[in-house]
PDB file of C-alpha atoms in Angstrom:
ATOM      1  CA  UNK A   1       0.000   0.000   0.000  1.00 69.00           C
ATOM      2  CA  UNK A   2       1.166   3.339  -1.070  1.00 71.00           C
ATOM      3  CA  UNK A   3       0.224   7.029   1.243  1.00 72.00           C
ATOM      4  CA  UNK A   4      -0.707   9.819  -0.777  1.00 67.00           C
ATOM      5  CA  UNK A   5       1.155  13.130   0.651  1.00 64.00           C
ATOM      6  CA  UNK A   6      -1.098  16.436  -0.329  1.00 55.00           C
ATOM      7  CA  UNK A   7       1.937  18.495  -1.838  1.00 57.00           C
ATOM      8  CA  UNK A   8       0.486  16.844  -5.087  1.00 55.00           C
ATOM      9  CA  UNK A   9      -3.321  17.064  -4.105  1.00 58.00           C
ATOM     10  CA  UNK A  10      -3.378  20.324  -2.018  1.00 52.00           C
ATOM     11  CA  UNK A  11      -0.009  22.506  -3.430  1.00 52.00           C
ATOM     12  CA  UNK A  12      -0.298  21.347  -6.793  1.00 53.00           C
ATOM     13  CA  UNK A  13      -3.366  20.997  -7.887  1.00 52.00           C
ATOM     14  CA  UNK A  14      -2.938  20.996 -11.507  1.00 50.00           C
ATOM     15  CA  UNK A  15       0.033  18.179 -11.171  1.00 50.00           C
ATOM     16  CA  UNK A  16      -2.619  15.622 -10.434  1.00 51.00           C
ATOM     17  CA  UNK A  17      -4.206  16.498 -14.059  1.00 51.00           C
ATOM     18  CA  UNK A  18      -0.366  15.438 -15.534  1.00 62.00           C
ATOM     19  CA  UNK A  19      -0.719  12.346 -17.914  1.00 68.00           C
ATOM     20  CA  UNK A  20       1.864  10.425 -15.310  1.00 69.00           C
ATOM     21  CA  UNK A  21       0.177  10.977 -12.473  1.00 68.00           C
ATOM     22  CA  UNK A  22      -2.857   9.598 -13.674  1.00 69.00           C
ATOM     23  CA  UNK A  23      -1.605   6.895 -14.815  1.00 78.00           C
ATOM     24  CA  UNK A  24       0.558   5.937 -11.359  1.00 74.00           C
ATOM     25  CA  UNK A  25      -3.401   6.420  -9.978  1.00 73.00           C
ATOM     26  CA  UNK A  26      -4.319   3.842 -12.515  1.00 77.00           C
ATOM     27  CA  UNK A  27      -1.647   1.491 -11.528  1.00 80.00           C
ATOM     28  CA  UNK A  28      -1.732   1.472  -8.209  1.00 78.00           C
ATOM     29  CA  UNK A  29      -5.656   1.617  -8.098  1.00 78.00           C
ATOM     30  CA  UNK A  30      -6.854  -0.202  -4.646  1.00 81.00           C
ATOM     31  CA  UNK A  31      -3.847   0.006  -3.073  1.00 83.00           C
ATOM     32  CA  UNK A  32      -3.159   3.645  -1.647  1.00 81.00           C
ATOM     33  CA  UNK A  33      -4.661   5.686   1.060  1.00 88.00           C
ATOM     34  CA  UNK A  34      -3.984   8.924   2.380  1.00 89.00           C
ATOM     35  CA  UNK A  35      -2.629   9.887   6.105  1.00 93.00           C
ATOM     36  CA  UNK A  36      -5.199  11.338   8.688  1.00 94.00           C
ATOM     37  CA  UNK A  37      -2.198  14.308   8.875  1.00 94.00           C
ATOM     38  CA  UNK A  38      -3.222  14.277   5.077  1.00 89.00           C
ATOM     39  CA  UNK A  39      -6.891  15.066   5.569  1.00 90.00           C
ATOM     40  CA  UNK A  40      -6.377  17.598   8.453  1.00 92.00           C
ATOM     41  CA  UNK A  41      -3.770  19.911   6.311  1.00 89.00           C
ATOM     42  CA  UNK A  42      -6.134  19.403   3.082  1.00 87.00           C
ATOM     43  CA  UNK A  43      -9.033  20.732   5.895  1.00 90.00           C
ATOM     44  CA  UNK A  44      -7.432  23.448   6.815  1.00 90.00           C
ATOM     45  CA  UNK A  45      -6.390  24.820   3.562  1.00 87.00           C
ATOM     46  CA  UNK A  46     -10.532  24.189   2.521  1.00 88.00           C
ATOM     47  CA  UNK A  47     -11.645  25.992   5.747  1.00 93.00           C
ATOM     48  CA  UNK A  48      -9.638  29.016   4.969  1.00 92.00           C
ATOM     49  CA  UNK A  49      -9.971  29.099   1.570  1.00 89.00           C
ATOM     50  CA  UNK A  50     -12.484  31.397  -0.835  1.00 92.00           C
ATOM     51  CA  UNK A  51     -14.456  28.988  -1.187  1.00 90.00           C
ATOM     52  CA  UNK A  52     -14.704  26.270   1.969  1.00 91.00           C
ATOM     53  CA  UNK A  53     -17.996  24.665   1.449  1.00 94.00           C
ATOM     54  CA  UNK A  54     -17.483  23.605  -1.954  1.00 90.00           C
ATOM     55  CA  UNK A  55     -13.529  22.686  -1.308  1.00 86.00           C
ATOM     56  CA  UNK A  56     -14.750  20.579   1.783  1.00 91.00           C
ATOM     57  CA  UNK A  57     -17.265  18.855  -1.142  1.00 91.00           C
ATOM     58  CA  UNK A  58     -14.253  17.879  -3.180  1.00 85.00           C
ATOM     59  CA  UNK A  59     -12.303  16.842  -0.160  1.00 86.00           C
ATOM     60  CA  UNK A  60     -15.253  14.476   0.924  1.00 89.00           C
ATOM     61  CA  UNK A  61     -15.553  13.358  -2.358  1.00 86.00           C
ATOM     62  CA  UNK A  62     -11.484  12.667  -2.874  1.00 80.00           C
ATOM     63  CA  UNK A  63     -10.688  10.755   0.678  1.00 85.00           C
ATOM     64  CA  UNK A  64     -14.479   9.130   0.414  1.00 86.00           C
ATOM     65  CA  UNK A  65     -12.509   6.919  -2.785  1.00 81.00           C
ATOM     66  CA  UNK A  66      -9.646   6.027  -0.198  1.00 84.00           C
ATOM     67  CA  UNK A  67      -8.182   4.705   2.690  1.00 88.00           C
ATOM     68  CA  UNK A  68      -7.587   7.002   5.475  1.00 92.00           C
ATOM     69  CA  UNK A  69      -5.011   5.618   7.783  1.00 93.00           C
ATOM     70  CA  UNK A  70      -5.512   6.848  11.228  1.00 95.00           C
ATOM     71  CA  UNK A  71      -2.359   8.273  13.017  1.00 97.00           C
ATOM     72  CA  UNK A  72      -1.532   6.450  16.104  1.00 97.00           C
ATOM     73  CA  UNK A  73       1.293   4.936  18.872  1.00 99.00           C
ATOM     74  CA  UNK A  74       3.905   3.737  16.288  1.00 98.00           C
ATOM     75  CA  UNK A  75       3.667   6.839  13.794  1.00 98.00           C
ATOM     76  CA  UNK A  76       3.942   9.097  17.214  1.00 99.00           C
ATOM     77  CA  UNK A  77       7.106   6.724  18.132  1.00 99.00           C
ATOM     78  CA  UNK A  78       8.748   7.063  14.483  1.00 99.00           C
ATOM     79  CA  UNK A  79       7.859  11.099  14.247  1.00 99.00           C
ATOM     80  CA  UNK A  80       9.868  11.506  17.403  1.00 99.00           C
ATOM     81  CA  UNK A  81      12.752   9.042  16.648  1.00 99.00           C
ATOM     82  CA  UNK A  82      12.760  11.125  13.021  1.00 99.00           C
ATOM     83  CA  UNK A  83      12.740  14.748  14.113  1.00 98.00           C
ATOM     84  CA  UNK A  84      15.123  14.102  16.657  1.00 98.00           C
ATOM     85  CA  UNK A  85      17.404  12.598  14.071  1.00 98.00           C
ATOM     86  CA  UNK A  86      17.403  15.319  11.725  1.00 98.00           C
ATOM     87  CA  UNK A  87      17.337  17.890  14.299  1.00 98.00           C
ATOM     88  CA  UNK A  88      20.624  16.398  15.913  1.00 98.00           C
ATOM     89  CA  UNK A  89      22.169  16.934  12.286  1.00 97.00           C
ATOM     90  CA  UNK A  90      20.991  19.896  11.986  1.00 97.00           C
ATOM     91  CA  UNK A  91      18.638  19.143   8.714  1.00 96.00           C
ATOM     92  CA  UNK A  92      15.152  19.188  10.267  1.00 96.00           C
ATOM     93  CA  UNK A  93      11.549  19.139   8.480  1.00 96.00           C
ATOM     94  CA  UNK A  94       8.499  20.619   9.266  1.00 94.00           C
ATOM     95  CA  UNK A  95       6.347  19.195  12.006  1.00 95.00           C
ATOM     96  CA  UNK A  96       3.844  18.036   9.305  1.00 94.00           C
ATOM     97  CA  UNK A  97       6.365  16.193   7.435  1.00 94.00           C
ATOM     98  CA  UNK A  98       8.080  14.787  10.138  1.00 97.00           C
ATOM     99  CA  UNK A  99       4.397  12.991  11.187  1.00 97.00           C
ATOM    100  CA  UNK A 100       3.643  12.232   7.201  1.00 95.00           C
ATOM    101  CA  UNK A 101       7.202  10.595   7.292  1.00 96.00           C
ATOM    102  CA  UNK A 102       6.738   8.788  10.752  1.00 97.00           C
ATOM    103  CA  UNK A 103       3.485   7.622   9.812  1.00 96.00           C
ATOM    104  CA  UNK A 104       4.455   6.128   6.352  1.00 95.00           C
ATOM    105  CA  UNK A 105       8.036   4.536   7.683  1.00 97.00           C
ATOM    106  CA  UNK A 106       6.141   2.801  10.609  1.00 97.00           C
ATOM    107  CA  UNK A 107       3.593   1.186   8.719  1.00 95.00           C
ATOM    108  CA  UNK A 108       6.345   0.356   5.846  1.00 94.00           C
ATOM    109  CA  UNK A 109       4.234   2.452   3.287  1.00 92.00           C
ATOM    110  CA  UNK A 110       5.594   4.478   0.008  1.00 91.00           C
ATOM    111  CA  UNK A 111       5.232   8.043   0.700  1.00 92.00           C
ATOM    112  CA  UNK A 112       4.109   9.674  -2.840  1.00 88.00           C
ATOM    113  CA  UNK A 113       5.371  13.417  -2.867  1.00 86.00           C
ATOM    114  CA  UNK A 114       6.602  15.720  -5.499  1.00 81.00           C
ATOM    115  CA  UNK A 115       8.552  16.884  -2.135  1.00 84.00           C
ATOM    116  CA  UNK A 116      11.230  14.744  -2.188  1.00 88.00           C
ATOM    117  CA  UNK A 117      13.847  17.202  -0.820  1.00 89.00           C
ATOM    118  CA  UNK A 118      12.097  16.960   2.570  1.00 90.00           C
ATOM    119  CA  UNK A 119      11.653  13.383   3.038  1.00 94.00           C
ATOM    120  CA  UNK A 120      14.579  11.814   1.012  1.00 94.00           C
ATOM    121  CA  UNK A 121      17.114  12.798   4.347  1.00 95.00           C
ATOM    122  CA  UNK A 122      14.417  10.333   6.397  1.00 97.00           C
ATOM    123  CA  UNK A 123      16.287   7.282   7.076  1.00 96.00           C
ATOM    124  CA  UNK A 124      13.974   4.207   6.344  1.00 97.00           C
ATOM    125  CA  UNK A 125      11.501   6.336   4.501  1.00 96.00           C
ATOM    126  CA  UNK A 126      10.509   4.546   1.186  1.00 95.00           C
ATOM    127  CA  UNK A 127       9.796   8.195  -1.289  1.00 93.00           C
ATOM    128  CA  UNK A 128       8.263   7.929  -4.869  1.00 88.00           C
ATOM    129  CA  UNK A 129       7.847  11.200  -7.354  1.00 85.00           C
ATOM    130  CA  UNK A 130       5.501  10.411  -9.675  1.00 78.00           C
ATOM    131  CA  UNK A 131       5.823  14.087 -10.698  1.00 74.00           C
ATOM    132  CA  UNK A 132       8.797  14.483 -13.102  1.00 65.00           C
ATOM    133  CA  UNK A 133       9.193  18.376 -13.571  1.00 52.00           C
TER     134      UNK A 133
END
C-alpha cells in the first residue's frame, strides 16, 4: 500500500491532471490511502480558503474513494525518533512532514510526494515522485 502526501493534491493541484500521475493512480488503483495528517492539512487549507464549502465537497468526495489511515502509537514513536534525528544533524523538516514521514516509515508504506527534498534525508523512509518536472 502506497500514502498519498497532499503536496500533489493540495499545493499542486494541476500536477494531479499530468498524464503520469494519472496513470501511477491507474496502476496502483486499490492500493493507496492517504494519512489522517493528510486530511487535516487538506481541511485546513478548505476551511480558509475562498471557497470552503465547496472545497470541503471535493475533499469528501477525494478521501471518500480512499483509505484514510488513522495516526496512532507507532507513527507518534517514528515522528519523534525522526525529528530528533534530523534535528541532531541539523537538517530538520516541518512538524507536518516529520508525522507524514513517521506515519508512512512505521507502517512500511511508500510516501508519494513531489517533495522529495524533505523526506529523502528520512532514514527508512521509502519516497516515490511520480511528478517528473
Amino acid at each position: 500500500m502506497l500514502i498519498i502526501y497532499s503536496f500533489i493534491c493540495h499545493y499542486s493541484p494541476h500536477l494531479v491532471l499530468k498524464q503520469e500521475v494519472r496513470d501511477a493512480f491507474h496502476r496502483y488503483y486499490g492500493q493507496f490511502a492517504i494519512s489522517a495528517i493528510t486530511l487535516m492539512e487538506l481541511i485546513y487549507g478548505a476551511e480558509k480558503s475562498v471557497n470552503p464549502e465547496k472545497n470541503l465537497a471535493v475533499i469528501d468526495g477525494f478521501s471518500a474513494r480512499l483509505e484514510v489511515q488513522h495516526y496512532g502509537f507507532d507513527a507518534a514513536v517514528h515522528t519523534g525518533q525522526i525529528r530528533a534525528e534530523l534535528a541532531k544533524q541539523g537538517t530538520p523538516i516541518g512538524p507536518y512532514d516529520a508525522m507524514l514521514a513517521g506515519h508512512a516509515r512505521s507502517a512500511g508504506l511508500i510516501l508519494v510526494t513531489n517533495n522529495v527534498r524533505e523526506f529523502e534525508r528520512v532514514p527508512g523512509l521509502r519516497v516515490e515522485n511520480w511528478v517528473s518536472r
